[in-house]
CSV table of C-alpha atoms in Angstrom, one decimal:
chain,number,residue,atom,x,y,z
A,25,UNK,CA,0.0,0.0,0.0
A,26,UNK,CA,2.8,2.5,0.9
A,27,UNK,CA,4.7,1.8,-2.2
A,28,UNK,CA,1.4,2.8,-4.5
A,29,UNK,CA,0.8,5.9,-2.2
A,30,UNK,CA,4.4,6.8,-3.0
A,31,UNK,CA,4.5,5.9,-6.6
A,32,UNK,CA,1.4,8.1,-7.2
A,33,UNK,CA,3.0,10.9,-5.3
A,34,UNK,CA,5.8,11.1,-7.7
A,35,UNK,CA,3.7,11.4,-10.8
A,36,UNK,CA,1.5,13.6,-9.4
A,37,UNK,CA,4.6,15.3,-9.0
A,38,UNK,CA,6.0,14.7,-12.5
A,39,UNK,CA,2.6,15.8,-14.0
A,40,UNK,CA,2.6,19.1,-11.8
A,41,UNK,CA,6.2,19.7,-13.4
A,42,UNK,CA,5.4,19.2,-16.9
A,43,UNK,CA,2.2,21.2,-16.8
A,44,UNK,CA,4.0,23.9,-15.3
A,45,UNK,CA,7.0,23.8,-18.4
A,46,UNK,CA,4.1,23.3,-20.4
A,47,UNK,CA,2.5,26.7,-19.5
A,48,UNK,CA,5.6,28.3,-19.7
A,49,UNK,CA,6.5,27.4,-23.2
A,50,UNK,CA,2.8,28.4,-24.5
A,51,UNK,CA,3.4,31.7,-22.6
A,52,UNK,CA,7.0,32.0,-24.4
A,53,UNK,CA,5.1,31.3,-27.5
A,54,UNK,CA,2.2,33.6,-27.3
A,55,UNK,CA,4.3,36.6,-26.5
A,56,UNK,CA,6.3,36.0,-29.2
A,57,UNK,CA,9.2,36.2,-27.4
A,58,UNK,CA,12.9,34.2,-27.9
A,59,UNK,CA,13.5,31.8,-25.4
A,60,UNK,CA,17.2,31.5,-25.2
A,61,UNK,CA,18.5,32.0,-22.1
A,62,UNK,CA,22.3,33.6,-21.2
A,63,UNK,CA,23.8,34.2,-17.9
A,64,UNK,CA,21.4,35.3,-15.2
A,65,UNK,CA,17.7,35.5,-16.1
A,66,UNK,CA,16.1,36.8,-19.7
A,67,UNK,CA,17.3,37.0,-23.4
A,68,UNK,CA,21.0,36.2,-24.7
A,69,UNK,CA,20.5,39.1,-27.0
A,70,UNK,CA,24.0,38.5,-28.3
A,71,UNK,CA,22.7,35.0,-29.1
A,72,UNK,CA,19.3,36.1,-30.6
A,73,UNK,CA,21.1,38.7,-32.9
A,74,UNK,CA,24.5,36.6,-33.8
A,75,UNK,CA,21.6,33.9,-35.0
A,76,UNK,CA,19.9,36.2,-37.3
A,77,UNK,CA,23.0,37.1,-39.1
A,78,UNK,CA,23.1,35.9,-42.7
A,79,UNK,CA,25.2,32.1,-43.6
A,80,UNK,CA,29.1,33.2,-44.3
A,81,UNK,CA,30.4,31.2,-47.2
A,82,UNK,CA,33.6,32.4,-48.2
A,83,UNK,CA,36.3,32.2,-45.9
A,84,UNK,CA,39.3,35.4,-44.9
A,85,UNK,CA,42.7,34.1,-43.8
A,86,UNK,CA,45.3,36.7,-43.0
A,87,UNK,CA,48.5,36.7,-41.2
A,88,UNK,CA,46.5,38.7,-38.3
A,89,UNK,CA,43.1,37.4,-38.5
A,90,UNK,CA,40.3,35.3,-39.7
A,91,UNK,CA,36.9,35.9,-41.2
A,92,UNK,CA,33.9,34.8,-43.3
A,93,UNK,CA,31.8,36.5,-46.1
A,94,UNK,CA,28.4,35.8,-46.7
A,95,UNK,CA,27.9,35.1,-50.4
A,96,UNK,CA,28.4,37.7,-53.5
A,97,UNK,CA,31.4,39.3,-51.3
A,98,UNK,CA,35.0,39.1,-52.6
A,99,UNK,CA,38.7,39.9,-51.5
A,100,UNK,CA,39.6,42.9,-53.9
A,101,UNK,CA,42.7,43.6,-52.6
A,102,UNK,CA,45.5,42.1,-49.5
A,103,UNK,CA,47.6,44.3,-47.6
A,104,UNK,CA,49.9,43.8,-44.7
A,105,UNK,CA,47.0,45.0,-42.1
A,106,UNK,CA,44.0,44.0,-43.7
A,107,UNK,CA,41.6,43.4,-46.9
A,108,UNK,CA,39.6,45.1,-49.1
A,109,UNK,CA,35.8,43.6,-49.6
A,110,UNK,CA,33.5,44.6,-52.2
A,111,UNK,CA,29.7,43.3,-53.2
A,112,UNK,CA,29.3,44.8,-56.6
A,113,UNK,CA,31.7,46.2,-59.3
A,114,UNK,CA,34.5,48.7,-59.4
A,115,UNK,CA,34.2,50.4,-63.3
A,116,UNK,CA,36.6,52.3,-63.8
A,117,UNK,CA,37.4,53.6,-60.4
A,118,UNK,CA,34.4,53.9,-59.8
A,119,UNK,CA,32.6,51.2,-56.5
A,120,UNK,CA,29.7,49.8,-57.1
A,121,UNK,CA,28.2,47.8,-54.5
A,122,UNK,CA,28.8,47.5,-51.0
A,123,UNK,CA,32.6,47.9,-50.1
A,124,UNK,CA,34.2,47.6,-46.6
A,125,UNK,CA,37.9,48.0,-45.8
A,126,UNK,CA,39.3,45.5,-42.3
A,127,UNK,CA,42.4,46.5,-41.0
A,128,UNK,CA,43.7,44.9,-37.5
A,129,UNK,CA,47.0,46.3,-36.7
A,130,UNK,CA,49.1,46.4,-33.1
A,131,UNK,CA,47.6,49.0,-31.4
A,132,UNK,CA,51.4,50.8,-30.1
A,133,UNK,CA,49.5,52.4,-27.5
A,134,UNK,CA,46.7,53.8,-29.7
A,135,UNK,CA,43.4,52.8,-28.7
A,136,UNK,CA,39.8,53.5,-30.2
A,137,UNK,CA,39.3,56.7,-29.1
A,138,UNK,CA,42.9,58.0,-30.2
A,139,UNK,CA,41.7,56.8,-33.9
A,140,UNK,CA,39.1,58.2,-34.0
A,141,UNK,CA,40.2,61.9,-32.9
A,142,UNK,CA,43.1,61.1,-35.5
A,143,UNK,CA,40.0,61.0,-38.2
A,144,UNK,CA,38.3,63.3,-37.3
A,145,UNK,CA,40.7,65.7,-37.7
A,146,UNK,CA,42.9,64.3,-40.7
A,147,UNK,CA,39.9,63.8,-42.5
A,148,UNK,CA,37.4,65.9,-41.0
A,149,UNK,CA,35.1,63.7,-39.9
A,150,UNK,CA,32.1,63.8,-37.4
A,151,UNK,CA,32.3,61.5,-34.7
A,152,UNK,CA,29.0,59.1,-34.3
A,153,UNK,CA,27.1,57.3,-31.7
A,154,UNK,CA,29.0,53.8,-30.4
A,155,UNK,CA,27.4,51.2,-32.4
A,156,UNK,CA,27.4,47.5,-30.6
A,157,UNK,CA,27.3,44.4,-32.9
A,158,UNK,CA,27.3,41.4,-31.1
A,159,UNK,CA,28.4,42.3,-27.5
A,160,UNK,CA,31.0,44.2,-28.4
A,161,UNK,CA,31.2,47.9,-29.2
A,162,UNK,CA,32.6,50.2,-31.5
A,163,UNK,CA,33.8,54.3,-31.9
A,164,UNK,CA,32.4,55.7,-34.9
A,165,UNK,CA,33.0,58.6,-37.4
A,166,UNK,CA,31.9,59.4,-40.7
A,167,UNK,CA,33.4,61.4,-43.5
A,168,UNK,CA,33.3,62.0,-47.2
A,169,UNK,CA,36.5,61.0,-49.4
A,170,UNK,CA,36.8,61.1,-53.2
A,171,UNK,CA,33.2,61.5,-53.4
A,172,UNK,CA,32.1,58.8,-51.3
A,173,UNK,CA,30.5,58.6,-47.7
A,174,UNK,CA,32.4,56.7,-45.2
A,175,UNK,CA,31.5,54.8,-41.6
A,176,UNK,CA,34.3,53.9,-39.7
A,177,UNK,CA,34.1,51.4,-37.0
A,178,UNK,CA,37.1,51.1,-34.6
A,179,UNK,CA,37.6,49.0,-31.5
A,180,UNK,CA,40.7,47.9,-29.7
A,181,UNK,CA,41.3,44.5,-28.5
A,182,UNK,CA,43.8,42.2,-26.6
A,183,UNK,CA,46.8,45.2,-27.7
A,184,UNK,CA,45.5,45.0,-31.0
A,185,UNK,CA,43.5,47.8,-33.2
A,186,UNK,CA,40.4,46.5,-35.4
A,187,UNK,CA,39.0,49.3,-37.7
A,188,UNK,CA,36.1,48.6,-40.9
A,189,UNK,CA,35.5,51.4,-43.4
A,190,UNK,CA,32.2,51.3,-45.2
A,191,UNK,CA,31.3,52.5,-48.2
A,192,UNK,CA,28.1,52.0,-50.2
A,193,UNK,CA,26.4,50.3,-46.8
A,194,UNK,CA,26.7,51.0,-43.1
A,195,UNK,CA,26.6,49.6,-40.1
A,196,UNK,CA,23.0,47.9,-39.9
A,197,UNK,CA,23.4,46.2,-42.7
A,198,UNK,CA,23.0,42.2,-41.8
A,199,UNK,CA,25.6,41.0,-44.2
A,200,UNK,CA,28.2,43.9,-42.8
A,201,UNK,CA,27.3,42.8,-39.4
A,202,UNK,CA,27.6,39.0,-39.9
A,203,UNK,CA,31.6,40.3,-41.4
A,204,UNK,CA,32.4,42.2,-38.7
A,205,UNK,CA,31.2,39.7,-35.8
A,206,UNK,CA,32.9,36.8,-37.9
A,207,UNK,CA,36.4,38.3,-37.1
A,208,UNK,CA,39.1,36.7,-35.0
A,209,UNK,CA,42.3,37.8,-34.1
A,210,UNK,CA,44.9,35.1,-34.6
């Protein structure tokens, strides 16, 4: 007799559980809202976004980093601190397309801010609102050079400098964004 009183305790107890998840999901579900959890309670927002970033299909190796390009972008040029990338043609002289320039260089005690400043008043640039992509956060400027309109993104890491140019797009773009968080410093 006590062994079937305890037996039904424990599913009564496994059936409170499940109805309980159960109520939860249909909750999650109804609001619409992601489920995936990070560290501490609510939304891995780093997760959510980073997971509605386009497929990368083209892989970047240089001698100071990796990264990935979704597809339709191509390596137009290599140089010792970084790549050229273009979506679209270059006729001549003339870019076509989305363009973006990564450069990741030792930072010789230069830091984000330093680069910035150093742009803005080389080039005359207006300085722009930190823009975060994927948990980690960038300076901004943007100026006008040979008759295009430029975003710069810089951000210092582990004594090293990491800087994208953009031309023809910006910052929001998915594809740009799925680039930049696809980076890593070798």
């Amino acid at each position: 007799m006590n062994r079937m009183i305890l037996i039904l305790v424990i599913a009564a107890t496994v059936g409170a559980i499940v109805l309980a998840c159960g109520q939860r999901e249909q909750q999650g579900v109804r609001n619409n809202q992601p489920t995936c959890g990070g560290p501490g309670i609510g939304i891995d927002h780093e997760t959510v976004e980073a997971n509605s970033l386009p497929a990368l299909e083209s892989t970047i190796e240089h001698e100071h980093f990796t990264a990935a390009m979704p597809h339709g972008w191509q390596i137009v040029q290599t140089n010792y601190d970084g790549v050229n990338l273009l979506k679209g043609t270059i006729n001549e002289d003339i870019i076509q397309g989305p363009y973006m320039i990564i450069s990741v260089c030792e930072s010789q005690g230069s830091n984000a801010d330093s680069r910035i400043s150093e742009l803005v008043a080389g080039s005359h640039a207006t300085v722009g609102d930190d823009v975060t992509i994927v948990g980690r956060t960038y300076k901004t400027c943007t100026f006008t050079e040979d008759g295009y309109d430029y975003q710069t993104l810089v951000r210092d890491q582990d004594g090293w400098l990491i800087a994208f140019h953009l031309l023809n797009t910006r910052a929001d773009d998915p594809e740009v964004r799925a680039i930049i968080h696809s980076l890593r410093i070798q």
